[in-house]
PDB file of N, CA and C in Angstrom:
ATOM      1  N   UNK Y  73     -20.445  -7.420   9.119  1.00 80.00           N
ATOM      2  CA  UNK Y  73     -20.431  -6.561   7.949  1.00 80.00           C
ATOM      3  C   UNK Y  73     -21.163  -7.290   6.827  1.00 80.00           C
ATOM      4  N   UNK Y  74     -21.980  -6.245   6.315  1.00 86.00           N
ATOM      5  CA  UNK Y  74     -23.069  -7.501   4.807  1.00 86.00           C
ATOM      6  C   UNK Y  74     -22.169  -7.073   3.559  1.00 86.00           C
ATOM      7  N   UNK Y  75     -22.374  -7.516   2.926  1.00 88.00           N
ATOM      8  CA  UNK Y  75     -21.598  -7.777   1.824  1.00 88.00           C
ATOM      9  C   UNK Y  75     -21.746  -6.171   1.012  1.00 88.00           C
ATOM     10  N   UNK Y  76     -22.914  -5.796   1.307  1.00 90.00           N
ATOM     11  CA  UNK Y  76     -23.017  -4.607   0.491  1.00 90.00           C
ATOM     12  C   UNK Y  76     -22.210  -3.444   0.781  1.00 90.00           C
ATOM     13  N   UNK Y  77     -22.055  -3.681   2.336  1.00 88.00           N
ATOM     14  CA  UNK Y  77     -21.344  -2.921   3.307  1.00 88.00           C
ATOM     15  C   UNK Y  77     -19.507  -3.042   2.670  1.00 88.00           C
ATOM     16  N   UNK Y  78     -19.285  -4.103   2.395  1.00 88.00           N
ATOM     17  CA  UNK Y  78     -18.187  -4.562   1.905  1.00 88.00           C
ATOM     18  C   UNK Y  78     -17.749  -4.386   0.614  1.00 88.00           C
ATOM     19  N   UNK Y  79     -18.958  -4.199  -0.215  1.00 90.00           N
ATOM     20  CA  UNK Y  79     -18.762  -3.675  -1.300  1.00 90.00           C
ATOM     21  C   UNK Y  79     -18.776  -2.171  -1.525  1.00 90.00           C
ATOM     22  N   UNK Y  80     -19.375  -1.334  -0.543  1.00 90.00           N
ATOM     23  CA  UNK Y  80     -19.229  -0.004  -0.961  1.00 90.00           C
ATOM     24  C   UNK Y  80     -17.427   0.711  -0.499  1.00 90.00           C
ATOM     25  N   UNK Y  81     -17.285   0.222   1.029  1.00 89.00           N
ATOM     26  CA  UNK Y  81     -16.414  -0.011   1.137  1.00 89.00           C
ATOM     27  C   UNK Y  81     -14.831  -0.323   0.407  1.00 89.00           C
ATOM     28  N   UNK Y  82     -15.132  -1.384  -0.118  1.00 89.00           N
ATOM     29  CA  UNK Y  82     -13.543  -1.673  -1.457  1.00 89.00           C
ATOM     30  C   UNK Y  82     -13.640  -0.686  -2.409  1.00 89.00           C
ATOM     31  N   UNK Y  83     -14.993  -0.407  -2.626  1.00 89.00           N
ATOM     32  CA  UNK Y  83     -15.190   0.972  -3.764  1.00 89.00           C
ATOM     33  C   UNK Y  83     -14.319   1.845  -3.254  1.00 89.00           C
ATOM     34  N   UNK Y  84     -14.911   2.142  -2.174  1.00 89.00           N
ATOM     35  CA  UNK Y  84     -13.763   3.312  -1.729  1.00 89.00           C
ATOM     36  C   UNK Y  84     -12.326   3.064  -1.501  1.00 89.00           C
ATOM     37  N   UNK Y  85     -12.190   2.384  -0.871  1.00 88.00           N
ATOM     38  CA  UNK Y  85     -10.873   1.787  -0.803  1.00 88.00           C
ATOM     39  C   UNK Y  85     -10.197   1.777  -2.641  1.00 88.00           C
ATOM     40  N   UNK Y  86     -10.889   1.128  -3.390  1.00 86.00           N
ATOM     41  CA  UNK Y  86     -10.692   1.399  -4.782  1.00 86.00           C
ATOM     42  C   UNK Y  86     -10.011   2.407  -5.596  1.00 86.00           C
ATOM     43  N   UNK Y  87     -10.981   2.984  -5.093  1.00 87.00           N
ATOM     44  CA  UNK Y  87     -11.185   4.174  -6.196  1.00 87.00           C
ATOM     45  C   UNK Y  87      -9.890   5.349  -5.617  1.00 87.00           C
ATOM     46  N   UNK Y  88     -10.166   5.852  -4.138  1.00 88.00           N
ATOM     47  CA  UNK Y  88      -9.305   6.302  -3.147  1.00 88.00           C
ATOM     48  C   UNK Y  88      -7.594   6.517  -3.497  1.00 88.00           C
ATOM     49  N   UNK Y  89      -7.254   4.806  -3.383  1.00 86.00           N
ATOM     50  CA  UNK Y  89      -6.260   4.602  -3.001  1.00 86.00           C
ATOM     51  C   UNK Y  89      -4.933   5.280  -4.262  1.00 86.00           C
ATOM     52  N   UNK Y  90      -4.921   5.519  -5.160  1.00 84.00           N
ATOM     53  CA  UNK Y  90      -3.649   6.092  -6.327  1.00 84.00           C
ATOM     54  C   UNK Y  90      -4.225   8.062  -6.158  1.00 84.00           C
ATOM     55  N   UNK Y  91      -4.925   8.140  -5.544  1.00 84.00           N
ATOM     56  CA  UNK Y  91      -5.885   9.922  -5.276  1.00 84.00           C
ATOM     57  C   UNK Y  91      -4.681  10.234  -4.344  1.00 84.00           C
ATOM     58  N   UNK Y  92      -4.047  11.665  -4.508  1.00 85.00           N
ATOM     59  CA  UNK Y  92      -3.702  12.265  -3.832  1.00 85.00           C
ATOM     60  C   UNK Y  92      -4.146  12.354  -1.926  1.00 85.00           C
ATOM     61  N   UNK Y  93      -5.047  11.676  -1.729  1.00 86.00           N
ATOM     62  CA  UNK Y  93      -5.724  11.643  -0.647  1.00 86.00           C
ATOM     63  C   UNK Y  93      -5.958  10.558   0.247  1.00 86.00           C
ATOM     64  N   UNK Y  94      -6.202  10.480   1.431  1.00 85.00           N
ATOM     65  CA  UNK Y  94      -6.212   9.700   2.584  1.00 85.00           C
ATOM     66  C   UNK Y  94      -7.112   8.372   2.315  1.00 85.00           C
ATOM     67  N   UNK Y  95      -6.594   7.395   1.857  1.00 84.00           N
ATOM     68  CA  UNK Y  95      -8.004   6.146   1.749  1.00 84.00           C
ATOM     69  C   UNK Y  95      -7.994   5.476   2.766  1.00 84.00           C
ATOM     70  N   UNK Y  96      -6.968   5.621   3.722  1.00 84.00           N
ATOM     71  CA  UNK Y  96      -7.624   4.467   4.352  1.00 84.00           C
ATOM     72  C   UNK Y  96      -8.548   5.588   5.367  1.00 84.00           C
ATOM     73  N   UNK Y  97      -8.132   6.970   5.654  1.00 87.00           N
ATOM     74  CA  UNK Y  97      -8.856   8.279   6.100  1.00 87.00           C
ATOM     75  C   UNK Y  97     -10.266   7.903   5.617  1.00 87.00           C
ATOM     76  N   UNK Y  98     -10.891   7.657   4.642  1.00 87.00           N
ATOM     77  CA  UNK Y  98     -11.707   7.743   3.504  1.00 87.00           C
ATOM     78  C   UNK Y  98     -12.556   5.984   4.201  1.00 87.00           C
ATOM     79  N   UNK Y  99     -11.837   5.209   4.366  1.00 86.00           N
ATOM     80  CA  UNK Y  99     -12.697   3.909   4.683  1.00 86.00           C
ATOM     81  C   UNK Y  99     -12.347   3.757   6.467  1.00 86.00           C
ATOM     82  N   UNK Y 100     -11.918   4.240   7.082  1.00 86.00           N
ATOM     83  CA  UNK Y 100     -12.271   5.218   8.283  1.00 86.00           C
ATOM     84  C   UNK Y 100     -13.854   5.800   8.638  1.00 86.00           C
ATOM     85  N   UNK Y 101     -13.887   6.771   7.565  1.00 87.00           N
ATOM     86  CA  UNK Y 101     -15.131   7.466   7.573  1.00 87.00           C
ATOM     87  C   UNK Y 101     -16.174   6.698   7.214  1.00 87.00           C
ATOM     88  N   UNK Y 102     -15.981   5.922   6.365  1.00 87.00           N
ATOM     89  CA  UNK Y 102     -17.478   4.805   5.850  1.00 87.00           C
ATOM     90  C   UNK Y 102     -17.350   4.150   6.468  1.00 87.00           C
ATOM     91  N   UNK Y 103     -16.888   3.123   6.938  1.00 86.00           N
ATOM     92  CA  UNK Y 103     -16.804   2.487   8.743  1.00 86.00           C
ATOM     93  C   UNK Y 103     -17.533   2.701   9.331  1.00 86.00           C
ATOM     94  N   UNK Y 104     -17.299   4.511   9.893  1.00 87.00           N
ATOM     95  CA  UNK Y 104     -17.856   5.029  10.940  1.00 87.00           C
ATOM     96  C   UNK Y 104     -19.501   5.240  10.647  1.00 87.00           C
ATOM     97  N   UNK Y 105     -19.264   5.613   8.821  1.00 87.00           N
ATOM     98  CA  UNK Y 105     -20.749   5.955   8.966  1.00 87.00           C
ATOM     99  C   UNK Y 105     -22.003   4.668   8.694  1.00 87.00           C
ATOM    100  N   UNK Y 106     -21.266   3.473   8.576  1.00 86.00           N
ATOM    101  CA  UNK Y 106     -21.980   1.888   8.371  1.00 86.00           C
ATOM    102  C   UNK Y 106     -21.926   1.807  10.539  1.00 86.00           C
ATOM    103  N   UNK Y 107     -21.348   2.176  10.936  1.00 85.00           N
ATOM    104  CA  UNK Y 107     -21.807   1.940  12.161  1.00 85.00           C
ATOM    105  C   UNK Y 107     -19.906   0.905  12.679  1.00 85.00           C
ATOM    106  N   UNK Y 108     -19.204   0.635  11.833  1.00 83.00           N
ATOM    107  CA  UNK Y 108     -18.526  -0.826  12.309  1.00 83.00           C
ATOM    108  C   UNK Y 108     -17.367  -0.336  12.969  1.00 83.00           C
ATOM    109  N   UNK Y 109     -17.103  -1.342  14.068  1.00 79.00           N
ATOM    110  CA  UNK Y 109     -16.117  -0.448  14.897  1.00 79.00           C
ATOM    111  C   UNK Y 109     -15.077  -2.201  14.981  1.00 79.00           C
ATOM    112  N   UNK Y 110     -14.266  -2.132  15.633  1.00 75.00           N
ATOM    113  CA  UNK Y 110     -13.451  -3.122  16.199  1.00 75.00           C
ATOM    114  C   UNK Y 110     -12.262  -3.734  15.355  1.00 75.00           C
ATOM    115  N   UNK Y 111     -12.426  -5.115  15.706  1.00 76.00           N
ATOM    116  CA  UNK Y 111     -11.938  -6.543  15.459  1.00 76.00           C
ATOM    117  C   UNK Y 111     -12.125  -6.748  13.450  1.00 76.00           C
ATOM    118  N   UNK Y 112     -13.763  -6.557  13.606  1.00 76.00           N
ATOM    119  CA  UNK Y 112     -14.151  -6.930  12.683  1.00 76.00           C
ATOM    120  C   UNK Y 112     -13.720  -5.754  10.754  1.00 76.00           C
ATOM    121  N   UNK Y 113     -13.579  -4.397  11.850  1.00 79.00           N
ATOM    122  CA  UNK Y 113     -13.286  -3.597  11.056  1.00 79.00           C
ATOM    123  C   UNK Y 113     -12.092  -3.325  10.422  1.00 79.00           C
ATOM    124  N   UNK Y 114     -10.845  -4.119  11.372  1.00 84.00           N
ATOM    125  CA  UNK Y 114      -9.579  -3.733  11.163  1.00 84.00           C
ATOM    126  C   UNK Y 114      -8.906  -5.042  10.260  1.00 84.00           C
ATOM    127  N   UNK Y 115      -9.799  -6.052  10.663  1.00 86.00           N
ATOM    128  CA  UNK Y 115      -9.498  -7.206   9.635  1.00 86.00           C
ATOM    129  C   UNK Y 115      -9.720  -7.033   8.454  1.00 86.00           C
ATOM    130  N   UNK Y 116     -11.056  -6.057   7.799  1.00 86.00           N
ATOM    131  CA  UNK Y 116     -11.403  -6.160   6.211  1.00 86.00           C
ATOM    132  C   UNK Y 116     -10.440  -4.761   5.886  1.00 86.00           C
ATOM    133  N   UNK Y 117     -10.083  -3.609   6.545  1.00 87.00           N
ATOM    134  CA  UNK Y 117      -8.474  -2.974   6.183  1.00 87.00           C
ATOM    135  C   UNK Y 117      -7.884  -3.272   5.915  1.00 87.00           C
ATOM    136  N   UNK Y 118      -7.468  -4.645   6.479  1.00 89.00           N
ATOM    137  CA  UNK Y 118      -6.293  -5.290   6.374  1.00 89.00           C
ATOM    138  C   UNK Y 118      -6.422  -5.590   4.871  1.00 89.00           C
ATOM    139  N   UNK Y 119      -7.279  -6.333   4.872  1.00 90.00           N
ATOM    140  CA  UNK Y 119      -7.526  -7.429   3.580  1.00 90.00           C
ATOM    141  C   UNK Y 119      -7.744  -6.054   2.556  1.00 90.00           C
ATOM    142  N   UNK Y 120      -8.410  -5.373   2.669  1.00 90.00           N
ATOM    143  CA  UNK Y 120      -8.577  -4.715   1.032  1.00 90.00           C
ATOM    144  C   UNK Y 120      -6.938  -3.759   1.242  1.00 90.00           C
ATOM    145  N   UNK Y 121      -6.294  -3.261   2.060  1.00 89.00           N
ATOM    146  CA  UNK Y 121      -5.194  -2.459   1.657  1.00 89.00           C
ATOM    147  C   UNK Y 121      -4.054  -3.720   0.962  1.00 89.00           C
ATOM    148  N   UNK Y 122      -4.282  -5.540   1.311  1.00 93.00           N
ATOM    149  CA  UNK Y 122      -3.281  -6.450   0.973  1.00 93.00           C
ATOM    150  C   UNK Y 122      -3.671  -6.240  -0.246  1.00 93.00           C
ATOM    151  N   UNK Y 123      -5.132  -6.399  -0.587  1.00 91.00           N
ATOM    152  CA  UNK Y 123      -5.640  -6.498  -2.397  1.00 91.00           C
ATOM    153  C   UNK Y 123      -5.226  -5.445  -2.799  1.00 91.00           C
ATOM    154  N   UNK Y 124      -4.920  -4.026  -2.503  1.00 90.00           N
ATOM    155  CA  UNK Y 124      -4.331  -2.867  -3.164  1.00 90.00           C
ATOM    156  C   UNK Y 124      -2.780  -3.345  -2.990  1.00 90.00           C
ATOM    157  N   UNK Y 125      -1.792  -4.057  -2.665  1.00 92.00           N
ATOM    158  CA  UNK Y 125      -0.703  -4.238  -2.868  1.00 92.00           C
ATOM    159  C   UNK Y 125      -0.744  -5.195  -4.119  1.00 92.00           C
ATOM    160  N   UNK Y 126      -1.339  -6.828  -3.982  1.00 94.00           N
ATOM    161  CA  UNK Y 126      -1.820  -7.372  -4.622  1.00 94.00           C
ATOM    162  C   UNK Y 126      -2.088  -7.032  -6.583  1.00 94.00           C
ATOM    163  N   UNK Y 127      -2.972  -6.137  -6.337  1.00 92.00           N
ATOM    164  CA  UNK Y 127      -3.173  -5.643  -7.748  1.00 92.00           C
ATOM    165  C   UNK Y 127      -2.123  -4.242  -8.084  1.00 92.00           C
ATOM    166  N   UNK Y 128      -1.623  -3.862  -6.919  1.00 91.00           N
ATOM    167  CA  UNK Y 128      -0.148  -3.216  -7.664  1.00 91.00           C
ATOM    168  C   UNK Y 128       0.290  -3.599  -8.382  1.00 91.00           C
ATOM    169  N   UNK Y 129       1.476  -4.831  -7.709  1.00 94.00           N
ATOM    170  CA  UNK Y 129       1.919  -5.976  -8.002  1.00 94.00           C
ATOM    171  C   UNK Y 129       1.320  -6.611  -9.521  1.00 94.00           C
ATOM    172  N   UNK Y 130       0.207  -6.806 -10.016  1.00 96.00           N
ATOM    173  CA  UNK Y 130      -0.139  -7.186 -10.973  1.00 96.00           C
ATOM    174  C   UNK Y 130       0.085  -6.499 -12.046  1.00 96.00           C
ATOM    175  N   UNK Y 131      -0.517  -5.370 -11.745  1.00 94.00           N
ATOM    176  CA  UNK Y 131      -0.232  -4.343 -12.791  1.00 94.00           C
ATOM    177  C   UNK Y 131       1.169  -3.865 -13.006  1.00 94.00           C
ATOM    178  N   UNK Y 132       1.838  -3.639 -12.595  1.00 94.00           N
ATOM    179  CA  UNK Y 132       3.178  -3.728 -12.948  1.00 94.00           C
ATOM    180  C   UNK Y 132       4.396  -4.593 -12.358  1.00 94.00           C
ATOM    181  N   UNK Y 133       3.518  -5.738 -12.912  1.00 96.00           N
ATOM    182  CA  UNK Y 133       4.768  -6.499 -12.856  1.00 96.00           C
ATOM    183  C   UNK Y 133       6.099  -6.987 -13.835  1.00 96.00           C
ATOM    184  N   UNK Y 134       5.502  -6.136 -15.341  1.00 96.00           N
ATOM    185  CA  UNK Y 134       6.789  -6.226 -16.091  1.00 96.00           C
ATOM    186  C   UNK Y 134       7.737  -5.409 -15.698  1.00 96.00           C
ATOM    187  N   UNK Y 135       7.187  -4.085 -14.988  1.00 93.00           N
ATOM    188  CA  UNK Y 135       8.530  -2.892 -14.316  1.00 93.00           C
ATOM    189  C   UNK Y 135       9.366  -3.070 -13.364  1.00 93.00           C
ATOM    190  N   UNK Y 136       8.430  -4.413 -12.039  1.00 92.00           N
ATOM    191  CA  UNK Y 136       9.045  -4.621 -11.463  1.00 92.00           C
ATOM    192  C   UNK Y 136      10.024  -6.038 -11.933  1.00 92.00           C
ATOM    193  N   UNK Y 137       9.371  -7.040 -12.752  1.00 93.00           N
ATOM    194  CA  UNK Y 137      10.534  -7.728 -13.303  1.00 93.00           C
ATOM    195  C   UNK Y 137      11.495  -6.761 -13.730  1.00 93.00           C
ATOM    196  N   UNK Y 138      11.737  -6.036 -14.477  1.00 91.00           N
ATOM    197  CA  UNK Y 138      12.610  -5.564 -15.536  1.00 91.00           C
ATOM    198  C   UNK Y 138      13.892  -4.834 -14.425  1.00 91.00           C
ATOM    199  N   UNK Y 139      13.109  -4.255 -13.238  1.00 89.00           N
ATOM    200  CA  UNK Y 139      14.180  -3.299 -12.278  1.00 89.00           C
ATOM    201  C   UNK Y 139      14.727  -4.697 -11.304  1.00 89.00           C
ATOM    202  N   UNK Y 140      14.474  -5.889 -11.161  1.00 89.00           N
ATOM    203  CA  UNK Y 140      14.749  -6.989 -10.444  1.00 89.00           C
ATOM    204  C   UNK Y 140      15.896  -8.121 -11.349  1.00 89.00           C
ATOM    205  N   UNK Y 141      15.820  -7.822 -12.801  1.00 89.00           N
ATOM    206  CA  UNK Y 141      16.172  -8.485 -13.202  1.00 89.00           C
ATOM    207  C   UNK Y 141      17.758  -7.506 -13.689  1.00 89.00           C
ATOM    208  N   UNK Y 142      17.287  -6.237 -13.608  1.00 87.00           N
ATOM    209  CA  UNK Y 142      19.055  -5.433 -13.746  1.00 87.00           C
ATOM    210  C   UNK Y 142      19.365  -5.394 -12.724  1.00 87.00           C
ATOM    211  N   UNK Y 143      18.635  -5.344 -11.373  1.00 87.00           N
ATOM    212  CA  UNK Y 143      19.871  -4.585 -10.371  1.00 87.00           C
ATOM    213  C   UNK Y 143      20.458  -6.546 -10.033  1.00 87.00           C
ATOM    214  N   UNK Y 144      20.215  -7.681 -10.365  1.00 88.00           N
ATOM    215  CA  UNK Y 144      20.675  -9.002 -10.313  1.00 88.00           C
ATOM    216  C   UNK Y 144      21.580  -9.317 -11.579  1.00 88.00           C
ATOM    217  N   UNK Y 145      21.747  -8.254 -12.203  1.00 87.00           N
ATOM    218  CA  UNK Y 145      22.973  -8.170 -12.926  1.00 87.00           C
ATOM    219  C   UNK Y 145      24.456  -8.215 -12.616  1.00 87.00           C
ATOM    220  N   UNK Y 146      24.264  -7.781 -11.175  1.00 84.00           N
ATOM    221  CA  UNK Y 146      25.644  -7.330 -10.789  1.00 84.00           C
ATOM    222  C   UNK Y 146      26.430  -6.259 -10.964  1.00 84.00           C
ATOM    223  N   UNK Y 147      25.830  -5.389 -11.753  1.00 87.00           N
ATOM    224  CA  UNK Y 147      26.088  -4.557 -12.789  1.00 87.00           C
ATOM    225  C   UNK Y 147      25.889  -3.020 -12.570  1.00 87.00           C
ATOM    226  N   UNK Y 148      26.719  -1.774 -12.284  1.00 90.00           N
ATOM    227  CA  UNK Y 148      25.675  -0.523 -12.605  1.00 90.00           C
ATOM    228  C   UNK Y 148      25.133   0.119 -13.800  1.00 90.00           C
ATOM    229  N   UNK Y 149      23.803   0.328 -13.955  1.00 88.00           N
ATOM    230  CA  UNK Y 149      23.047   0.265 -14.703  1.00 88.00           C
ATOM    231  C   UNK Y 149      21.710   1.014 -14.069  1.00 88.00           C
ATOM    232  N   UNK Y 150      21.115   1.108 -15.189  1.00 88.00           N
ATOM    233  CA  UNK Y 150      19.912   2.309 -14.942  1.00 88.00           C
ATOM    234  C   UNK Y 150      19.189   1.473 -13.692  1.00 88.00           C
ATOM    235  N   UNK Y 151      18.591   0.502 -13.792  1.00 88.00           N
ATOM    236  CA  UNK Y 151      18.205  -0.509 -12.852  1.00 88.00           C
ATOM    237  C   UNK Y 151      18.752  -0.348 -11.654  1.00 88.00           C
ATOM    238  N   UNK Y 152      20.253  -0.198 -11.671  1.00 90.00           N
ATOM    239  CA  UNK Y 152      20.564  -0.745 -10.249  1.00 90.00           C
ATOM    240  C   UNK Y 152      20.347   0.645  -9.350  1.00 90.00           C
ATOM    241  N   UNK Y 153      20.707   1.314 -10.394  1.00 92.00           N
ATOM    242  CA  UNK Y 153      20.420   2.984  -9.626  1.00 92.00           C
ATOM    243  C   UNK Y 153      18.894   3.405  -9.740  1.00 92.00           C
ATOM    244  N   UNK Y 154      18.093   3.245 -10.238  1.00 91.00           N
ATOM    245  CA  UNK Y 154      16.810   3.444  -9.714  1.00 91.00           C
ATOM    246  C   UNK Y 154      16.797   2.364  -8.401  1.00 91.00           C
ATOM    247  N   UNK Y 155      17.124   1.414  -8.296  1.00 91.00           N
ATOM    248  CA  UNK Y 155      16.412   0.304  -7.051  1.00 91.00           C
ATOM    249  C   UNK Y 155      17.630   0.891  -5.918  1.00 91.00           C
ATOM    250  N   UNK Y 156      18.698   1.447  -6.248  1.00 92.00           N
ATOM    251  CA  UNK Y 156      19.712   2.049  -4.877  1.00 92.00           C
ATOM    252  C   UNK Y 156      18.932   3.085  -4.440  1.00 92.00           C
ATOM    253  N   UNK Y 157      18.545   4.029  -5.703  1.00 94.00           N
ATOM    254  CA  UNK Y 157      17.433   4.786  -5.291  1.00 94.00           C
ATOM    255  C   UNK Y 157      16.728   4.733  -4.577  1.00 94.00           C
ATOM    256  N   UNK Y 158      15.792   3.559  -4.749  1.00 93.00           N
ATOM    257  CA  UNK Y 158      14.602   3.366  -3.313  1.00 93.00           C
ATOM    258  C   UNK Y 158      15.122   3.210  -2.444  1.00 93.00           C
ATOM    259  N   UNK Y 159      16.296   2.365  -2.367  1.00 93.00           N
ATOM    260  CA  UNK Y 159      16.511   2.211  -1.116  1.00 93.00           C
ATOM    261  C   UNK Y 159      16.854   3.363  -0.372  1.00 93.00           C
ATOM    262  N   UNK Y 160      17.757   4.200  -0.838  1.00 96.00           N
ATOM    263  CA  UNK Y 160      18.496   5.796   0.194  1.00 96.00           C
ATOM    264  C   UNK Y 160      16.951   6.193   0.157  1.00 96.00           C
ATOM    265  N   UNK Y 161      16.024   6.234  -0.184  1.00 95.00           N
ATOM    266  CA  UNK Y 161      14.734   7.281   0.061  1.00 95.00           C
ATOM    267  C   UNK Y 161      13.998   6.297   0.835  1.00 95.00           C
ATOM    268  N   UNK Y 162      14.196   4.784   1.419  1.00 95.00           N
ATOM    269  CA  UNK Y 162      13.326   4.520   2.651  1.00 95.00           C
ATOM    270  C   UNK Y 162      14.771   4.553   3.802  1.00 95.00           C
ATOM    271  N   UNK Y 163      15.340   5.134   3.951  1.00 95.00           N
ATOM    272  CA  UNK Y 163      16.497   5.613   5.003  1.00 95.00           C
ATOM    273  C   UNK Y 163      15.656   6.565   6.022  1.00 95.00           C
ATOM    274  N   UNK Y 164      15.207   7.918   5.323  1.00 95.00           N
ATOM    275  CA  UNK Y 164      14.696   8.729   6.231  1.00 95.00           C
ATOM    276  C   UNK Y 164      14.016   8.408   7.124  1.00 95.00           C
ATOM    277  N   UNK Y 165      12.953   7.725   6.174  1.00 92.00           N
ATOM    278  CA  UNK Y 165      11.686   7.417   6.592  1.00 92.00           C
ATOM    279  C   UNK Y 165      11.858   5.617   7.794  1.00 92.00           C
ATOM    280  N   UNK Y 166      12.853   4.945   7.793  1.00 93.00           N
ATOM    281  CA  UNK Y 166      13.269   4.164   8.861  1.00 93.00           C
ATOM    282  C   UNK Y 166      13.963   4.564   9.943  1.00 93.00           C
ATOM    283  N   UNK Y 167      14.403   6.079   9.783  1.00 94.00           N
ATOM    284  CA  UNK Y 167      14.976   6.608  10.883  1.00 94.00           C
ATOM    285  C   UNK Y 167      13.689   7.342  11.748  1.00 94.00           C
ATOM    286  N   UNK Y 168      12.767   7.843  10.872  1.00 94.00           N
ATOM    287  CA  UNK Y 168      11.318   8.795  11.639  1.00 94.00           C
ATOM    288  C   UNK Y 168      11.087   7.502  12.342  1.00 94.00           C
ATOM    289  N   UNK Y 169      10.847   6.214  11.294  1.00 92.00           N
ATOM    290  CA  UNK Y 169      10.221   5.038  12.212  1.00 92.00           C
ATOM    291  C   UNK Y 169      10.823   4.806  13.268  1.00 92.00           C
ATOM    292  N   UNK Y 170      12.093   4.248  13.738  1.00 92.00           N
ATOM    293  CA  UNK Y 170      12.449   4.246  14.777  1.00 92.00           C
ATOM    294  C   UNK Y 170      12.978   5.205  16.105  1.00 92.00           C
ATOM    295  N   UNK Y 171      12.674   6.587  15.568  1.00 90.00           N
ATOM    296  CA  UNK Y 171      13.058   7.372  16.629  1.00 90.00           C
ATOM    297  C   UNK Y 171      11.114   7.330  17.661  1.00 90.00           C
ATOM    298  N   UNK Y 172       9.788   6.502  16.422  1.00 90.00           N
ATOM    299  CA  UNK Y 172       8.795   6.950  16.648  1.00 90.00           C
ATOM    300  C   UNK Y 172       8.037   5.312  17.176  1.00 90.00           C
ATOM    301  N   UNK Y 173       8.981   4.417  17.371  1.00 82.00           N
ATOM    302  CA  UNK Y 173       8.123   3.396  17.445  1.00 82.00           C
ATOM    303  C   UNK Y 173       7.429   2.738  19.094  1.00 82.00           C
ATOM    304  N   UNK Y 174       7.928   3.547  19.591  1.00 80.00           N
ATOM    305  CA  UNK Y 174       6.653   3.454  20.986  1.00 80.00           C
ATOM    306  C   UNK Y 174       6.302   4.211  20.742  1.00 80.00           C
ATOM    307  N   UNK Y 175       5.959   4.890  20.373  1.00 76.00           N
ATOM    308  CA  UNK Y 175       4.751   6.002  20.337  1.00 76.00           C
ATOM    309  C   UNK Y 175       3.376   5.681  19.532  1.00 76.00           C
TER     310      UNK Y 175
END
C-alpha cells in the first residue's frame, strides 16, 4: 500500500466514521477500488479503526473522566446511572454475540 493509498483511505475512514453510515463498508470499497486485498489490508483496518478509538478517547476525555470518577464514588448518582446504563444496553447485544459466535 503507498502512502497516498493510505492517505486517501484514513480520509475515509475519517471523515466516515461519526456519519450515520458504514465506514468500515466505505474503506471496504476503496480497498477494493485501490486493488488491495488480504493480510496487508486487514492490518491498516485494524490500525485506522484503533486511531478512531484513540482520538475518541482524546476528545472526550473530560466526559469520560467525569462518568469514571462518579460511578468510583460508591455512590448513586447521575454518573453511576448513566455508566449502569451502558452497561444493561451492552446485555442484548452480548447475548446476539453469543447465541452468534460460530457463525
Amino acid at each position: 500500500m503507498s502512502w497516498l493509498e493510505a492517505l486517501v483511505l484514513g480520509l475515509v475512514q475519517g471523515l466516515t466514521e461519526y456519519l450515520p453510515v458504514s465506514s468500515s463498508g466505505h474503506l471496504a470499497i476503496g480497498s477494493a477500488l485501490f486493488g488491495l486485498q488480504g493480510e496487508e489490508n486487514l492490518t491498516f483496518a485494524i490500525a485506522v479503526h484503533a486511531a478512531t478509538v484513540l482520538s475518541t478517547i482524546v476528545i472526550l476525555w473530560k466526559e469520560i473522566e467525569w462518568l469514571f470518577k462518579g460511578f468510583f464514588k460508591f455512590q448513586w448518582n447521575d454518573e453511576t446511572k448513566y455508566v449502569v446504563n451502558i452497561i444493561l444496553s451492552m446485555i442484548p447485544v452480548a447475548i446476539v454475540g453469543l447465541f452468534f459466535k460460530d457463525q
